[in-house]
XYZ file of C-alpha atoms in Angstrom:
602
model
C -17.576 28.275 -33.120
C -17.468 26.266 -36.153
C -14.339 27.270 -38.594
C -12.820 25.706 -41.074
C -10.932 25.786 -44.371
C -12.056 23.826 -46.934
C -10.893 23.640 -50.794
C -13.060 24.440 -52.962
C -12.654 21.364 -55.743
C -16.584 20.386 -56.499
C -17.307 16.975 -56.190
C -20.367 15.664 -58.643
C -21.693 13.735 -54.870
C -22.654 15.264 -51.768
C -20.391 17.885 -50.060
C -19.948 17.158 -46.868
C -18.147 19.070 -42.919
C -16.424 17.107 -40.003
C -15.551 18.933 -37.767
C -12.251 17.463 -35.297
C -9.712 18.882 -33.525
C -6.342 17.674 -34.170
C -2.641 18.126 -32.815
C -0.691 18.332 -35.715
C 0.476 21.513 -36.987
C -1.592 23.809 -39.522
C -4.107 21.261 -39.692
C -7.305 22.138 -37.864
C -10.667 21.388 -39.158
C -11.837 18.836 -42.457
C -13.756 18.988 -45.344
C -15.139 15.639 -46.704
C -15.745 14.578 -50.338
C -17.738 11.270 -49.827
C -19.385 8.774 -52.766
C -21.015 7.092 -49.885
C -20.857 6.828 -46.266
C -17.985 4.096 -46.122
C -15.221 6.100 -47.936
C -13.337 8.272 -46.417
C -10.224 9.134 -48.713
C -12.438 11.395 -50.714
C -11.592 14.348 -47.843
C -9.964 17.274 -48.716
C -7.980 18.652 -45.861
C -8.421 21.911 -44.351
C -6.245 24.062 -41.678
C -6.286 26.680 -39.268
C -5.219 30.184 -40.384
C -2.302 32.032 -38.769
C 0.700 34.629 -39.382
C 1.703 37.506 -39.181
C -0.969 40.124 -40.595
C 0.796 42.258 -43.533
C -0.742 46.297 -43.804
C 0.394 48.837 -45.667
C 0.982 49.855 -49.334
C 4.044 48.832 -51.553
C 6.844 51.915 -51.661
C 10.133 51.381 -53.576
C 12.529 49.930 -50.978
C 15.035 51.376 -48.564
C 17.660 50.692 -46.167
C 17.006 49.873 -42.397
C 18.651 51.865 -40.001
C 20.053 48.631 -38.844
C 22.604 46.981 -40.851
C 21.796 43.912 -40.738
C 18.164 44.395 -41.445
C 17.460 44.079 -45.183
C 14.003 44.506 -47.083
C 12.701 41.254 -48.378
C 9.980 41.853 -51.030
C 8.522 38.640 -52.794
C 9.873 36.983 -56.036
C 7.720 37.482 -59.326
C 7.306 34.614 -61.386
C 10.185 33.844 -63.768
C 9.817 31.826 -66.585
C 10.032 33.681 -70.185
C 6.560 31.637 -71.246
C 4.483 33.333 -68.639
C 5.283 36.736 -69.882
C 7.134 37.825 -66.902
C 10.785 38.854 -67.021
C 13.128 40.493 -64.614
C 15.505 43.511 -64.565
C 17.454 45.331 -61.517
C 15.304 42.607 -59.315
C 12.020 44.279 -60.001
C 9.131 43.401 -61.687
C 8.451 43.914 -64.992
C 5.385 42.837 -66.311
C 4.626 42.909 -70.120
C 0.547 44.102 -69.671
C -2.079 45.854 -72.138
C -1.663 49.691 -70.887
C -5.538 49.622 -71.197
C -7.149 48.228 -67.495
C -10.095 46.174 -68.347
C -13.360 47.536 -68.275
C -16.415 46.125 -65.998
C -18.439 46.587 -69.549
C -16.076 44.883 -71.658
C -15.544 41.678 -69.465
C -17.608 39.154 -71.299
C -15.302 39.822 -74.276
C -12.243 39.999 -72.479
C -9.634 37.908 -74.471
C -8.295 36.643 -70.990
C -11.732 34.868 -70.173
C -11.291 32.013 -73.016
C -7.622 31.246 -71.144
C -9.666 29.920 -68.042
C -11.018 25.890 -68.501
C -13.038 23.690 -66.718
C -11.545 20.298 -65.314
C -13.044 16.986 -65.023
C -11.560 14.583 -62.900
C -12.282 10.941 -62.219
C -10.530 9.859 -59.185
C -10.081 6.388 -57.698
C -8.403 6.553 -54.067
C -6.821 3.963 -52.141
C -8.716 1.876 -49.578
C -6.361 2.613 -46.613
C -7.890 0.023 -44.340
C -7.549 -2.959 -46.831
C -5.001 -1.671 -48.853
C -4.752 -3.867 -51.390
C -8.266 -2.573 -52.954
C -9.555 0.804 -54.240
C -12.387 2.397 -53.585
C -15.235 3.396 -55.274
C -14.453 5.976 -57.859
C -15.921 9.481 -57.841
C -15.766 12.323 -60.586
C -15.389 16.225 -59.094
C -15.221 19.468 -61.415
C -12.583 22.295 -60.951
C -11.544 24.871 -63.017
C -7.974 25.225 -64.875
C -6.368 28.140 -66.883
C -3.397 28.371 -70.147
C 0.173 29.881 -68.538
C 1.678 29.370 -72.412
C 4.069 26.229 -73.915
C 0.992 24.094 -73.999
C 0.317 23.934 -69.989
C -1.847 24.450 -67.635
C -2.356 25.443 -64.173
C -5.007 24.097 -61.554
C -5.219 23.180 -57.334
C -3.161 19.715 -56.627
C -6.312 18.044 -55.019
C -8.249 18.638 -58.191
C -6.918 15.665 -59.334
C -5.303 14.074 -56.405
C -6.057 9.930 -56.914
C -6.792 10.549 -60.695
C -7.249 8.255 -62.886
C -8.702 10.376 -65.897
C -8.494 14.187 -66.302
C -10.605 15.676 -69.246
C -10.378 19.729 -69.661
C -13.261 22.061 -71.743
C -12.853 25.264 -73.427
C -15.158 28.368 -72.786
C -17.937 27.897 -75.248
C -16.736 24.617 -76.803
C -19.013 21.417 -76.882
C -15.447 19.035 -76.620
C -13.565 17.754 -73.693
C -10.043 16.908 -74.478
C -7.716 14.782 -72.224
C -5.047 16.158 -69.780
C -2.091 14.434 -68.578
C -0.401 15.590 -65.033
C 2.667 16.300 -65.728
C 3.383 17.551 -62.210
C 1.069 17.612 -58.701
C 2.618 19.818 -55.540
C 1.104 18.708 -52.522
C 2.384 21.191 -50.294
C 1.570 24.235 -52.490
C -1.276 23.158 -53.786
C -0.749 23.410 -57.352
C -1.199 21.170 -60.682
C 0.916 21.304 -64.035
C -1.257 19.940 -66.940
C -0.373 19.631 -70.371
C -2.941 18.838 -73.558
C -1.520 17.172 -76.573
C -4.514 18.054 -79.056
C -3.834 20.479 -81.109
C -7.528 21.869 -81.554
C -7.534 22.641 -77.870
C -5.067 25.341 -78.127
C -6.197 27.096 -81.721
C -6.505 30.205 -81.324
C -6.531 31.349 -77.871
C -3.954 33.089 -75.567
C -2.087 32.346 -72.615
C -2.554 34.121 -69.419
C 0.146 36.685 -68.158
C 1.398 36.898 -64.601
C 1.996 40.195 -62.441
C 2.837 40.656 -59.468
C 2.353 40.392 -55.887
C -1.221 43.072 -55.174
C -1.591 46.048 -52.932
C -3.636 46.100 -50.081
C -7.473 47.090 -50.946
C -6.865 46.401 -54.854
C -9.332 44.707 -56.953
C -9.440 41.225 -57.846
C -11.689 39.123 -60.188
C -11.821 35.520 -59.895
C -12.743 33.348 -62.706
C -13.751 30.010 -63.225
C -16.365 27.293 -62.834
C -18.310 26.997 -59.411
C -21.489 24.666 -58.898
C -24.465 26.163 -59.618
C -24.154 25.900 -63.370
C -22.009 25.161 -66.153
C -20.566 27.996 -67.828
C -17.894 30.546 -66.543
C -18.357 32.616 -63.510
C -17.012 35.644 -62.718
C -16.902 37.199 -58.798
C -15.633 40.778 -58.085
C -13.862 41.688 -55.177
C -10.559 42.778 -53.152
C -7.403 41.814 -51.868
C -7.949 41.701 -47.828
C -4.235 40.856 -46.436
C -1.166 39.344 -47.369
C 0.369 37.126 -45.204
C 1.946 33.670 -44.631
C -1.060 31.436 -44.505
C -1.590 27.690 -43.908
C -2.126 25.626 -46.991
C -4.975 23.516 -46.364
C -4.484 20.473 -48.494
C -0.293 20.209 -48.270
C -0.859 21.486 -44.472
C 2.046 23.785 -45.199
C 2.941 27.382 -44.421
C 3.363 29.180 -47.252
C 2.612 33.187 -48.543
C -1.268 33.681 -48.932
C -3.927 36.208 -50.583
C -7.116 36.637 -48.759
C -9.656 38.312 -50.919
C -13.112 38.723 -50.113
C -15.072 37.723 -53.742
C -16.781 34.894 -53.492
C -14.662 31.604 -53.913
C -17.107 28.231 -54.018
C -16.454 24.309 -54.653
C -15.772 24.188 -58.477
C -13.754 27.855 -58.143
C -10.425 25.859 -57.474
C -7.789 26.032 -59.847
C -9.242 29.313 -61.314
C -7.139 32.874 -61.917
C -7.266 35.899 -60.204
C -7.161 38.959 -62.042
C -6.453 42.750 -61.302
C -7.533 45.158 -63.212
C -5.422 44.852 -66.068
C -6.533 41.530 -66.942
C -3.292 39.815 -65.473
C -3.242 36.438 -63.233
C -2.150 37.816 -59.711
C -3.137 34.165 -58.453
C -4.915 31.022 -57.721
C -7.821 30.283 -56.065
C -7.917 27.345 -54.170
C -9.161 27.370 -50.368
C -11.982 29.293 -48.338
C -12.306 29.887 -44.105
C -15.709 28.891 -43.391
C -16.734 30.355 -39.848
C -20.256 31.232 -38.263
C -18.324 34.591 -37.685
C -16.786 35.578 -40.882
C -18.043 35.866 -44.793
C -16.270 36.296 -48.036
C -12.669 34.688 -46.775
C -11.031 33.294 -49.637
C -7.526 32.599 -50.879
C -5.408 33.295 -53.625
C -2.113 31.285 -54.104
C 0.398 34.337 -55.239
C 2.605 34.553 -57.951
C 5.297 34.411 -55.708
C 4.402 30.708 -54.467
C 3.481 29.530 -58.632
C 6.659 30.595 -59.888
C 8.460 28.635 -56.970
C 6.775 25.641 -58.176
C 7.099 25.764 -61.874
C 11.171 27.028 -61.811
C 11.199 23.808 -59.751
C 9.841 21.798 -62.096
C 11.761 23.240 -65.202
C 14.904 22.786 -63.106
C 14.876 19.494 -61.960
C 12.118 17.618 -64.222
C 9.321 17.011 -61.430
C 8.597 19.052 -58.750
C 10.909 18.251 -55.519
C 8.710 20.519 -52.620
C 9.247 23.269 -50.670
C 11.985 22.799 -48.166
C 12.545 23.525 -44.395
C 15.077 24.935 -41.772
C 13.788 21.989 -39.829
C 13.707 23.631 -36.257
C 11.098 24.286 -33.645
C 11.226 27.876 -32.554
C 10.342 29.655 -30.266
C 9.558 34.425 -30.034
C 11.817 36.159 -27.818
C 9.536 39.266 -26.578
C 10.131 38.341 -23.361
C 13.445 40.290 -22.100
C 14.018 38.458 -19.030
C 14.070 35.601 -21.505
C 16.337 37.421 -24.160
C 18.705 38.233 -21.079
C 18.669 34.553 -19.717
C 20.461 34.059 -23.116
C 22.784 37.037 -23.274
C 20.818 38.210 -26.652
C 20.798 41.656 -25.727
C 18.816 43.249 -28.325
C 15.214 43.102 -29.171
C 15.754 40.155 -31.789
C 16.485 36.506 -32.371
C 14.408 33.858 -32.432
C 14.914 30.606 -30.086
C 15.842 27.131 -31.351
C 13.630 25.117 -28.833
C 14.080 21.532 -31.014
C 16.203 20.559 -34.351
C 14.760 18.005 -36.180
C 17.109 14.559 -36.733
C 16.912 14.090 -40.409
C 17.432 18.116 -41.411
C 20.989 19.320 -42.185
C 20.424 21.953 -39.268
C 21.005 18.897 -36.963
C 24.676 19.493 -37.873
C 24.899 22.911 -36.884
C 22.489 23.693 -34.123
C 21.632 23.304 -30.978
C 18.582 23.721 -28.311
C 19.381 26.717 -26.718
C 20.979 28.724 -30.039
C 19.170 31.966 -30.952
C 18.601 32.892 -34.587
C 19.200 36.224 -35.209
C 19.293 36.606 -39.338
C 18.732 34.232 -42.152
C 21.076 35.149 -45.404
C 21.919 38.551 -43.634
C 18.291 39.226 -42.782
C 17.357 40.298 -39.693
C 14.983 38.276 -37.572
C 12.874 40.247 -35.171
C 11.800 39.093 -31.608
C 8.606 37.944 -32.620
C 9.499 35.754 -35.493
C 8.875 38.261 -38.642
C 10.843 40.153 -40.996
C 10.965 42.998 -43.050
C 8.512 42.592 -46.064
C 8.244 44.967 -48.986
C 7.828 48.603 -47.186
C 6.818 49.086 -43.784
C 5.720 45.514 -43.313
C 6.609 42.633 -41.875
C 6.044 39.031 -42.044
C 6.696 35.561 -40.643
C 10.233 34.234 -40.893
C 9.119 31.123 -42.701
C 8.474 33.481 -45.705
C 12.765 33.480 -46.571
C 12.927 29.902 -46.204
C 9.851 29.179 -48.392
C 11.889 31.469 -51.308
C 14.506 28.805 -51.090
C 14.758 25.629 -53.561
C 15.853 21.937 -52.002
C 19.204 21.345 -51.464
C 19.868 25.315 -51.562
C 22.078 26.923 -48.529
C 21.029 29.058 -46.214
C 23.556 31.323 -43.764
C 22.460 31.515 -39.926
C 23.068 34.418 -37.622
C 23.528 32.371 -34.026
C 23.846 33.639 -30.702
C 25.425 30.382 -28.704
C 26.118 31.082 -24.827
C 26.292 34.908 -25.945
C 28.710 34.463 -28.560
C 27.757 36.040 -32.386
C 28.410 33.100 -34.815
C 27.674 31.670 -38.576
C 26.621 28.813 -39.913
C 25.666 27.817 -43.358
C 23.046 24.486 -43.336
C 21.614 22.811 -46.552
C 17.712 23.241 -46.840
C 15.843 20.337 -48.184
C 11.747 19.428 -47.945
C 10.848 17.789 -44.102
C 10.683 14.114 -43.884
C 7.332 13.335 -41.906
C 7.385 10.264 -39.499
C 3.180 10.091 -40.274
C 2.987 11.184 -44.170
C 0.382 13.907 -44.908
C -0.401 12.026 -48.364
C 0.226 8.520 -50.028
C 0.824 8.207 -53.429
C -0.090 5.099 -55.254
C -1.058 2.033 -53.231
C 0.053 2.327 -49.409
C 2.012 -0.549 -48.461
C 1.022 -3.588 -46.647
C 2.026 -7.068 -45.742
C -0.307 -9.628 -44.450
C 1.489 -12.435 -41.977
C -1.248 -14.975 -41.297
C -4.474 -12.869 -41.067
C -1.794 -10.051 -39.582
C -2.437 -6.836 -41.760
C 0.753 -4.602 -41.108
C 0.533 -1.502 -42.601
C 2.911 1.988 -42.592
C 0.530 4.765 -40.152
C -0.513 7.847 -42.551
C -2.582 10.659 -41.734
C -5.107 9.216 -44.656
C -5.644 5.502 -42.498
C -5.970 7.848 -39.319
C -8.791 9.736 -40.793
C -10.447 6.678 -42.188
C -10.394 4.420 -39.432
C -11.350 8.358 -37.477
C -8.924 8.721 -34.128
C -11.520 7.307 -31.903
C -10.200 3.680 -32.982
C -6.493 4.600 -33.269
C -5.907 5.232 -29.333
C -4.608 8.410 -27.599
C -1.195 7.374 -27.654
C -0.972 6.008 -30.943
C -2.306 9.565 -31.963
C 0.133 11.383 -29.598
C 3.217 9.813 -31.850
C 1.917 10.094 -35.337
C 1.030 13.757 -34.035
C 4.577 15.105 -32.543
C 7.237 12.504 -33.154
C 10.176 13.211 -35.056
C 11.684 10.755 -37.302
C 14.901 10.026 -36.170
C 16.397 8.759 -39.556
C 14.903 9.043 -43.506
C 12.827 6.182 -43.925
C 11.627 5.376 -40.432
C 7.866 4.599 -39.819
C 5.385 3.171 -37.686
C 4.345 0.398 -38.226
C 0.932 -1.142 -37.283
C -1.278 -4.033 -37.050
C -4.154 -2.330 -38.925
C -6.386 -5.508 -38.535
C -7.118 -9.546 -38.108
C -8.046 -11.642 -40.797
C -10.557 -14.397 -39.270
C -8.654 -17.842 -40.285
C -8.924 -21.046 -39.453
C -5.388 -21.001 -37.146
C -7.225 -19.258 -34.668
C -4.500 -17.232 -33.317
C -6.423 -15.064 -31.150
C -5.209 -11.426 -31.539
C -8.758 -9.944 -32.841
C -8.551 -7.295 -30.117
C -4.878 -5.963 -31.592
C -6.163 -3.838 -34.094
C -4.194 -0.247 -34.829
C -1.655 -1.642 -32.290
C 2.542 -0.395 -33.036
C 4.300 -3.368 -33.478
C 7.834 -2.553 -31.723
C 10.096 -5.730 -32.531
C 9.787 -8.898 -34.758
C 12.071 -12.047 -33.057
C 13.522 -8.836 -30.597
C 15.050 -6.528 -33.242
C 13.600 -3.010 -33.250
C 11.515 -2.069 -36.703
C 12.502 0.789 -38.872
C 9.666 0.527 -41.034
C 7.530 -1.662 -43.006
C 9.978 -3.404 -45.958
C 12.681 -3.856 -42.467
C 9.608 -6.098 -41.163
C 9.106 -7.816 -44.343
C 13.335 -8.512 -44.838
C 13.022 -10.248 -41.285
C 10.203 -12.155 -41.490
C 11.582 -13.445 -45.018
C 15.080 -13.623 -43.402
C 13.905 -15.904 -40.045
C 14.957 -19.275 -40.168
C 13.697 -20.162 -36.708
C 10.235 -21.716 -35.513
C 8.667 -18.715 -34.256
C 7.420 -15.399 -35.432
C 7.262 -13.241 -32.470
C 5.424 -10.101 -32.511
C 6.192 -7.488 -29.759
C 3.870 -4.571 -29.325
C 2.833 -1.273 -27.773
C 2.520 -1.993 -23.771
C 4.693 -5.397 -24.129
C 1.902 -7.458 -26.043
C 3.500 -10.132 -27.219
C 1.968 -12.483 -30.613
C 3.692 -15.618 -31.044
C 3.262 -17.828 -34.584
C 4.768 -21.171 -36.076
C 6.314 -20.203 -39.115
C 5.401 -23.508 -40.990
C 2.264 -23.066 -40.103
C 1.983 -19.448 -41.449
C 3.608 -20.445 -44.849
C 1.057 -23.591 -45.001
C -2.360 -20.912 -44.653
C -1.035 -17.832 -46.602
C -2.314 -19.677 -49.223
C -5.902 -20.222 -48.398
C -6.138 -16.769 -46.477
C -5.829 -15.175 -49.706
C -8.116 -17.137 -51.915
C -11.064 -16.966 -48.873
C -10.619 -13.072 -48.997
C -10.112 -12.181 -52.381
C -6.410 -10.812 -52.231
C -4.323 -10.752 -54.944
C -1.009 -10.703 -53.019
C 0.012 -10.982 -49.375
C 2.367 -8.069 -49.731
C 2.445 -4.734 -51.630
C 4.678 -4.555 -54.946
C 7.015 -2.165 -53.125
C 7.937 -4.720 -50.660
C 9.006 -7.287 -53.497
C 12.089 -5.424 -53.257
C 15.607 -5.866 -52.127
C 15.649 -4.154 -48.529
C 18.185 -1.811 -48.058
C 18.919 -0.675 -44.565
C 18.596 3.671 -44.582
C 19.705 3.413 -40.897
C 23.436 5.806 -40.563
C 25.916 3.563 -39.043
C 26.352 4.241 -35.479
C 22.554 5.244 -34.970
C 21.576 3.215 -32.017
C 18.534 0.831 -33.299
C 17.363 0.251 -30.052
C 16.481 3.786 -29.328
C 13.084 4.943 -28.810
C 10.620 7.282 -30.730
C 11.206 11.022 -30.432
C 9.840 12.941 -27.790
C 6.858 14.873 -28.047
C 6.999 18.350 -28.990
C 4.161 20.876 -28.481
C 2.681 22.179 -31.540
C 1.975 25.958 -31.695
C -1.573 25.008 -32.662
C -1.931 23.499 -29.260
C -0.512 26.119 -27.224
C -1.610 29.528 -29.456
C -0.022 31.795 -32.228
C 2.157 32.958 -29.447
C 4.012 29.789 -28.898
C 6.162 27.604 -30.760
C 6.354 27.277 -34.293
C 8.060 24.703 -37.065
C 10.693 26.222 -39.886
């Protein structure tokens, strides 16, 4: 069965599917955006869909028979300029009393809010990484959310170099600056400083989170022509769903309208003419028709109290634990949890705050006095449930969480400091990847971008296996590889080393790529030595490196023989007391490996 989800950014070339199975969690199948056959940057990502399915119809609130069980219901967005405000913790949302009518749509005020985007992107070669590629224009759509900004998907203008917005009707394009791109959530802040653009026109309003079964329009500027397009349709489920371009797990609308390349970065309306979302990613499956998705409210006025709060958007953060569901009772009993609830801490990652505080074996019973049920959900709105990474995705970085723990079948709390997860293999680069180039020698940091360009045929099983479930043990840590050989006239033989870990340099272990660079600058002695992967040893004179540097980079055309991040001063992120001689992580199994059932990351 071919599935995938793919965003739905339009790119002025061909459109075009790979389909791959990969290891790492929430990412499943890819969509590729290509200018020709040789780039590869140009993908957008796409995941697998999971969670917890939501049902039922919004009721005002009430108390669990449990006491510890509270009702979570999702947080509306916030900010004044989006005509949204707040009282007693519920909604209120300043609408027209009037729902729109089907008739009156083409001159619905609301329609002149939504924008089309033109983007002109220019990615990095990952393989020589001192180059771009060739640069490639895509069209998305954009809407007004008031104080001069706008809202659109994150990898509508991921790599951009120019972004140029039109108004509904108008024969203009006026440029946009990016004031703020988040990755994980998918979502663009834009802001235009012409004043024509913004004469006489209104902002969009926000409301809040949809029932089940309601109708939705989405609006904006799909291929298959230029002006606006409007699809009709309803809201499917609500549930935590992966993100497919920040592979992320964050709260989801399906809908089934119509959602095509070009629709990304346009509203979602209900009936009343407010913005109950964003569209920005479709499932495409020989099985299914009409899945689309809707970034919520919820998830837009995370990111934009974010960025008013701390000037630039900082990411969603993390528990930073592997968990596992405890439906099994002879399980639950094992661990003296004897009530149908809890959730198992299988793995806590080394960089996360929850390192302090937990331990393999704890059980996690509530989250900020919520209850945490068996199979990994809590209460949601009325009669619902959802997955428990829906409380920690309402949380900000650096904001404290409390922890319910069952420890050896003792009832415990524990307060831990969330913050976004540091990956040991980066999901996305921005600006130019680093690289340093020791005679022919092209070392560069592993990213998920170089894997899919060089494809994971040439990277080797067990290179994949740690860029696809090791931890990193300390902020800042990478792997480091020899990407390729540079054909020189010293000769040195290692042709056959490409996409090999380099381990050690003169027998220190590396922490990452500038740690390489600070020893090979620092070494006084006659040889460079090289350990690798499977004890592979490369040995070079360092006077005879210094001698062709020179001439490598004048016979291929490169401007530098390191990236301007490595020019530097190194300073060592490594927590004294951290044994540098230790090895990479172990591997844990992803939930995407082993089924829904499994184990998953929070």
């Amino acid at each position: 069965m071919a599935a995938a989800l793919s965003s739905c950014c339009t790119s002025l070339f061909s459109v075009r599917l790979r389909y791959s199975h990969t290891f790492r969690p929430i990412t499943s199948l890819r969509a590729t955006l290509s200018s020709n056959p040789k780039s590869s940057s140009n993908r957008q990502k796409e995941g697998g869909v999971h969670g917890v399915v939501v049902s039922g119809q919004r009721k005002k609130q009430s108390n669990s028979k449990d006491d510890r069980d509270k009702k979570v219901g999702p947080q509306p967005a916030s900010s004044k300029s989006l005509g949204v405000s707040r009282k007693d913790k519920d909604v209120v949302v300043e609408s027209k009393d009037k729902q729109v009518e089907p008739n009156n749509l083409q001159d619905s005020a609301f329609l002149n809010a939504v924008v089309k985007v033109y983007c002109t992107h220019t990615a990095p070669d990952y393989s020589l990484p001192w180059q771009k590629q060739r640069q490639y224009t895509s069209t998305g759509s954009a809407f007004m959310i008031g104080d001069r900004k706008l809202l659109t998907n994150a990898h509508c203008v991921e790599h951009h170099t120019q972004v140029k917005v039109k108004r509904r009707g108008d024969d203009s394009k006026y440029v946009a600056k990016v004031l703020a791109r988040g990755i994980n959530c998918d979502i663009a802040l834009l802001s235009v400083e012409n004043d024509e653009f913004w004469r006489d026109v209104e902002p969009l309003r926000f409301g809040s989170l949809p029932h089940l079964q309601e109708s939705v329009t989405v609006v904006g500027y799909p291929l298959g022509g230029d002006t606006i397009s409007v699809t009709k349709g309803v809201v499917s489920r609500i549930e935590v769903t992966s993100y497919a371009h920040g592979s992320s797990d964050l709260l989801g609308i399906q809908i089934d309208a119509a959602i095509n390349p070009g629709n990304s970065g346009g509203p979602a309306f209900n009936d009343q003419g407010e913005c109950i979302g964003v569209a920005f990613q479709v499932y495409r499956s020989e099985e299914a028709e009409n899945i689309g998705y809707v970034i919520p409210t919820t998830v837009v006025s995370h990111f934009l109290t974010d960025y008013e709060k701390n000037g630039k958007y900082t990411g969603f953060p993390c528990l930073g634990v592997l968990i596992q569901k405890l439906e099994n009772p002879a399980l639950r009993a094992s661990l003296k949890v004897h009530s149908n609830e809890g959730v198992l801490v299988r793995r806590v990652e080394p960089t996360s705050d929850a390192n302090n505080v937990l331990k393999e074996g704890d059980v996690i019973v509530s989250f900020d006095d919520v209850r945490v049920g068996a199979e990994g959900t809590v209460p949601f709105r009325s009669n619902e449930r959802i997955a428990f990474h829906f409380l920690i995705s309402q949380k900000f970085a650096g904001d404290v969480a409390e922890l319910g723990i069952i420890r050896a079948g003792t009832l415990m709390k524990a307060k831990t400091v969330l913050n976004p997860r540091v990956h040991l293999v980066p999901y996305h680069i921005e600006g130019q990847p680093s690289y340093l180039i020791i005679a022919g020698l092209v070392f560069t940091p592993l990213s998920e971008p170089l894997i899919e360009e060089e494809s994971e045929d040439h990277m080797g099983l067990k290179l994949l296996a740690k860029a696809r479930y090791s931890l990193a043990r300390f902020k800042g840590e990478q792997i480091v590889i020899l990407s390729q050989v540079l054909a020189n006239e010293l000769n040195i033989g290692y042709e056959d080393m490409s996409n090999q870990q380099v381990v050690k340099f003169n027998g220190t272990r590396i922490k990452n790529i500038h740690h390489l660079a600070h020893l090979i600058d620092s070494c006084k002695g006659r040889y460079l030595c090289f350990e690798f992967e499977d004890s592979y040893v490369a040995v070079l004179e360092r006077e005879a490196v210094a001698a062709a540097s020179s001439s490598i980079l004048t016979d291929y055309g490169i401007p530098s023989e390191r990236s301007s991040d490595l020019l530097k001063p190194y300073v060592d992120s490594l927590e004294s007391g951290q044994p540098s001689d230790q090895e990479f992580g172990d591997t844990p199994v992803s939930n995407y490996e082993i089924g829904s059932e499994g184990l998953l990351w929070a």
